[in-house]
Structure formats: structure tokens, C-alpha cells
Tab-separated table of C-alpha atoms in Angstrom:
chain	number	residue	atom	x	y	z
A	13	MET	CA	133.668	73.392	-86.532
A	14	SER	CA	129.925	72.333	-86.638
A	15	ASP	CA	128.576	69.164	-88.389
A	16	LEU	CA	127.058	70.851	-91.822
A	17	PRO	CA	123.570	68.837	-92.103
A	18	PRO	CA	123.655	65.859	-95.191
A	19	PRO	CA	124.307	67.417	-98.915
A	20	ARG	CA	121.525	66.319	-100.789
A	21	ALA	CA	121.840	63.119	-102.185
A	22	SER	CA	123.027	64.150	-106.190
A	23	LEU	CA	125.890	66.383	-104.838
A	24	ALA	CA	127.217	63.329	-102.249
A	25	GLU	CA	127.357	60.707	-104.855
A	26	GLU	CA	129.678	62.913	-107.560
A	27	SER	CA	133.139	62.629	-107.034
A	28	ASP	CA	135.031	65.779	-105.676
A	29	ASP	CA	136.767	66.375	-109.081
A	30	ARG	CA	133.196	67.089	-110.344
A	31	LEU	CA	132.212	69.087	-106.766
A	32	VAL	CA	135.278	71.623	-107.440
A	33	GLU	CA	134.320	72.231	-110.738
A	34	ARG	CA	129.820	72.825	-109.303
A	35	VAL	CA	131.945	75.221	-107.034
A	36	LEU	CA	134.452	76.816	-109.901
A	37	GLN	CA	131.117	77.850	-112.224
A	38	ASP	CA	129.637	79.297	-109.774
A	39	GLU	CA	130.848	80.574	-107.117
A	40	HIS	CA	127.049	81.733	-105.460
A	41	ASP	CA	126.072	78.180	-104.812
A	42	PRO	CA	127.434	76.884	-101.410
A	43	ARG	CA	125.937	73.180	-101.915
A	44	PRO	CA	129.273	71.721	-103.420
A	45	PHE	CA	131.912	72.592	-100.885
A	46	GLU	CA	129.715	71.943	-98.175
A	47	THR	CA	129.609	68.424	-99.606
A	48	LEU	CA	133.813	68.242	-99.823
A	49	VAL	CA	134.266	69.600	-96.438
A	50	ARG	CA	130.977	67.587	-94.805
A	51	ARG	CA	133.002	64.575	-96.778
A	52	HIS	CA	137.032	65.400	-95.385
A	53	GLN	CA	136.181	67.550	-92.464
A	54	GLY	CA	136.763	64.298	-90.092
A	55	PHE	CA	139.701	63.890	-91.682
A	56	VAL	CA	141.224	67.479	-90.953
A	57	ARG	CA	139.754	68.414	-87.890
A	58	ALA	CA	141.239	65.049	-86.515
A	59	ASN	CA	144.701	65.552	-87.663
A	60	CYS	CA	144.634	68.927	-86.769
A	61	ARG	CA	144.148	68.285	-83.349
A	62	VAL	CA	147.049	65.441	-83.124
A	63	LEU	CA	149.079	67.309	-85.120
A	64	THR	CA	149.327	70.186	-82.782
A	65	ARG	CA	148.279	69.303	-79.385
A	66	SER	CA	145.401	71.733	-78.726
A	67	PRO	CA	142.367	70.027	-78.923
A	68	SER	CA	140.747	73.910	-77.899
A	69	ASP	CA	142.232	74.758	-81.640
A	70	ALA	CA	141.590	71.811	-83.769
A	71	ASP	CA	138.545	73.082	-84.802
A	72	ASP	CA	139.471	76.857	-85.791
A	73	LEU	CA	142.498	75.230	-87.142
A	74	ALA	CA	140.157	72.604	-89.381
A	75	GLN	CA	138.029	75.764	-90.420
A	76	GLU	CA	140.687	77.963	-91.208
A	77	VAL	CA	141.865	74.541	-93.489
A	78	PHE	CA	138.206	74.785	-95.981
A	79	VAL	CA	138.325	78.572	-96.077
A	80	LYS	CA	142.216	78.631	-97.495
A	81	ALA	CA	141.453	76.105	-99.388
A	82	TYR	CA	138.306	77.574	-100.704
A	83	PHE	CA	139.933	80.892	-101.823
A	84	GLY	CA	142.637	78.759	-103.253
A	85	LEU	CA	140.579	76.437	-104.991
A	86	ARG	CA	141.706	78.199	-108.806
A	87	ARG	CA	144.895	77.016	-107.632
A	88	PHE	CA	143.858	73.117	-107.688
A	89	GLU	CA	145.317	72.072	-110.626
A	90	GLY	CA	144.037	68.281	-110.091
A	91	ARG	CA	147.014	66.836	-110.319
A	92	SER	CA	146.574	64.609	-107.561
A	93	GLN	CA	143.791	64.312	-105.180
A	94	LEU	CA	141.717	66.327	-103.785
A	95	LYS	CA	142.311	64.837	-99.952
A	96	THR	CA	146.270	65.589	-101.097
A	97	TRP	CA	145.820	68.866	-101.043
A	98	LEU	CA	143.579	69.456	-98.508
A	99	ARG	CA	146.677	67.461	-96.312
A	100	ARG	CA	148.781	70.172	-97.330
A	101	ILE	CA	147.139	73.116	-96.989
A	102	LYS	CA	146.002	70.878	-93.214
A	103	VAL	CA	149.839	70.578	-92.766
A	104	ASN	CA	151.314	73.462	-93.271
A	105	HIS	CA	148.846	75.151	-91.318
A	106	CYS	CA	149.256	73.549	-88.716
A	107	LEU	CA	152.694	73.370	-88.409
A	108	ASN	CA	152.712	78.046	-89.013
A	109	PHE	CA	150.224	77.984	-85.806
A	110	LEU	CA	152.781	75.302	-83.966
A	111	ARG	CA	156.112	77.703	-84.721
A	112	ALA	CA	153.858	80.636	-83.731
A	113	GLN	CA	153.465	78.685	-80.554
A	114	ARG	CA	156.884	77.687	-79.774
A	115	GLY	CA	158.454	81.635	-81.463
A	116	GLY	CA	159.435	79.204	-84.649
A	117	THR	CA	162.414	77.101	-82.999
A	118	THR	CA	163.293	73.225	-83.301
A	119	VAL	CA	165.628	71.239	-81.589
A	120	GLU	CA	168.177	69.087	-84.284
A	121	LEU	CA	169.191	65.777	-83.125
A	122	ASP	CA	171.510	62.944	-84.104
A	123	ASP	CA	170.872	60.693	-87.465
A	124	ALA	CA	169.184	57.406	-87.015
A	125	SER	CA	167.782	54.558	-89.504
A	126	ALA	CA	163.529	54.807	-89.170
A	127	THR	CA	161.524	51.505	-87.839
A	128	GLU	CA	158.680	50.195	-88.351
A	129	PRO	CA	155.147	52.208	-88.386
A	130	VAL	CA	153.816	52.756	-84.291
A	131	VAL	CA	150.139	51.340	-84.718
A	132	SER	CA	148.394	53.893	-87.061
A	133	THR	CA	145.264	56.419	-86.704
A	134	GLU	CA	143.781	54.830	-89.484
A	135	ARG	CA	143.415	51.399	-87.216
A	136	ALA	CA	142.653	53.094	-84.209
A	137	ASP	CA	139.627	54.324	-85.938
A	138	ALA	CA	138.485	51.219	-87.014
A	139	SER	CA	136.132	50.870	-84.399
A	140	ALA	CA	133.504	52.163	-81.990
A	141	GLU	CA	134.892	50.098	-79.282
A	142	GLN	CA	138.405	51.206	-79.696
A	143	ALA	CA	137.633	54.624	-78.526
A	144	ASP	CA	139.300	53.750	-75.146
A	145	LEU	CA	142.205	52.935	-77.394
A	146	ARG	CA	142.199	55.932	-79.446
A	147	ALA	CA	141.887	57.814	-76.902
A	148	ARG	CA	145.095	56.236	-74.895
A	149	ILE	CA	147.072	56.653	-78.443
A	150	VAL	CA	146.442	60.153	-78.950
A	151	ALA	CA	147.457	60.837	-74.993
A	152	THR	CA	150.250	59.472	-75.285
A	153	LEU	CA	151.800	61.109	-78.819
A	154	ASP	CA	150.886	64.495	-76.831
A	155	GLU	CA	153.775	63.407	-73.755
A	156	LEU	CA	155.924	63.483	-77.390
A	157	SER	CA	157.904	66.544	-78.317
A	158	ASP	CA	156.737	68.421	-81.155
A	159	THR	CA	160.609	67.521	-82.500
A	160	LEU	CA	159.338	63.949	-82.914
A	161	ARG	CA	155.275	64.011	-83.149
A	162	VAL	CA	154.884	65.998	-85.474
A	163	PRO	CA	157.154	64.309	-88.394
A	164	LEU	CA	155.813	60.966	-86.645
A	165	MET	CA	152.284	62.195	-87.586
A	166	LEU	CA	152.796	63.735	-90.887
A	167	ARG	CA	154.764	59.865	-91.718
A	168	ASP	CA	151.645	57.967	-89.972
A	169	ALA	CA	148.877	59.745	-89.936
A	170	ASP	CA	149.000	61.700	-93.297
A	171	GLY	CA	151.157	58.893	-95.076
A	172	MET	CA	153.683	61.527	-96.184
A	173	SER	CA	156.971	60.036	-97.798
A	174	TYR	CA	160.219	61.220	-95.956
A	175	GLU	CA	161.085	63.347	-99.210
A	176	GLU	CA	157.767	65.058	-98.593
A	177	ILE	CA	158.093	65.772	-94.504
A	178	ALA	CA	161.500	66.784	-94.966
A	179	GLU	CA	160.667	69.388	-97.526
A	180	THR	CA	157.855	70.421	-95.482
A	181	LEU	CA	159.451	71.064	-92.200
A	182	GLY	CA	162.817	71.879	-94.007
A	183	ILE	CA	164.945	69.774	-92.632
A	184	SER	CA	167.030	67.051	-94.312
A	185	LEU	CA	166.200	63.282	-95.101
A	186	SER	CA	168.557	61.955	-92.615
A	187	ALA	CA	166.968	64.053	-89.630
A	188	VAL	CA	163.707	62.892	-90.812
A	189	LYS	CA	164.485	59.522	-90.727
A	190	MET	CA	166.046	59.967	-87.110
A	191	ARG	CA	162.886	62.112	-85.702
A	192	ILE	CA	161.002	59.034	-86.750
A	193	LYS	CA	163.372	56.582	-85.748
A	194	ARG	CA	163.260	58.022	-81.937
A	195	GLY	CA	159.928	59.424	-82.465
A	196	ARG	CA	158.692	55.721	-82.388
A	197	GLU	CA	160.341	54.404	-79.502
A	198	GLU	CA	159.719	56.696	-77.742
A	199	PHE	CA	155.933	56.797	-77.784
A	200	ARG	CA	156.168	52.419	-77.415
A	201	ARG	CA	158.629	53.346	-74.323
A	202	ARG	CA	155.591	55.858	-72.507
A	203	TRP	CA	153.200	53.496	-74.332
A	204	GLU	CA	155.111	50.190	-72.407
A	205	ALA	CA	155.417	52.314	-69.194
A	206	SER	CA	151.341	53.087	-68.896
A	207	GLY	CA	150.584	49.562	-69.556
A	208	GLY	CA	150.136	49.964	-73.249
A	209	ASP	CA	150.648	45.976	-74.667
A	210	PRO	CA	153.455	46.105	-77.691
A	211	VAL	CA	151.524	43.185	-79.582
A	212	GLY	CA	149.174	46.771	-80.585
A	213	LEU	CA	151.779	48.340	-81.862
A	214	THR	CA	152.836	46.230	-84.814
């Protein structure tokens, strides 16, 4: 998905809610929705890549998320932020992609309690100086199974609650906590085995 050109200044300064109103008022004017895409495409595209472990599909998946959002915009009731609504579409779309890739199978694990978060992607994105750190984090996450990586990313990257993750994945709350705990432990083990500094994971 190619980056869109900078939007008209007046549109760039408007809130998401106001841009949604503009889209619904005049469906023949593409500029308000293009402004929304430009505003949120980085967040959608990056997480599509991490969730699916497929860099070659991330752009297509992100574009499909926005296509779904555009045609479903009249169902957006404004009870949550637009970014939250886009996140739900993105997560469901990426999970459907993963299920298609693995034939819909899942792996059940034993129960356990959750611990502190793994290093957050927001922190890793803080500056250009951390590009290498971001790449190493993503590479380590790529080594995790879908069963562990997906709930871990939904929690630590997308900020979903345990209850939301359980509902989204169709598993129990205790299974969500266990998978996130196992995911964090496995991430740390692989990170430290590759020479990563454990201090950076608190």
C-alpha cells in the first residue's frame, strides 16, 4: 500500500469523527477518507505485519482493512474511537488470514497467570535510532508460534484487555492469560539467547 499524498490542510486538522461525517455526507469526495487512511495506515500496516508474520502480505492486508472500513463506515456508531474500531477490523482480518494459512487449527496450552509486558512496540518505535532494535524485536516475535505470538501482540501492541482477547480468539480467559505468560517467557528466552539485553524488556 503506497503512502497517500499530504491531505488538504483543513482536512488534516479535523478530528476523526468529523472526517467520518464528511465521508458519509458526500461519498463522491474521496479526500476525507484518504485523510483517515493516511492518518492511521502506519498503525494498521505495522501490526498486520507483526500479527501475521508475513511482510509480503502486510500491505495488501492493511489495504483490505481500509476497504472493509470504508464499506462498513455507516455501521460505525462512534461509541469508541475510530482507531479502536479499525483495530477490531484489522485484528479480525489478520486472524482470518492466519486461520486460512493454518487450516483453522489452534494449539491448547495449560493454564497459568500473566506477568509483566514484553517490550512494547510503541517504545521500540520511539526514534529512528532504534530501527535495529525494532527489527530484532520483530525477528524474535516471528520465532514464536501463532498460539503465543497473536495473544501477546493483541495485549502488548494493540492494548486489548484479556476479556477482549478471549472473545476475539474464542478461548477462555484463563487460556488467554496463560498464552500471554508463555509468550512473554518464550520471547525473553529467545531474546536473551540471541544476545539481547534483558534490561530492555521491562
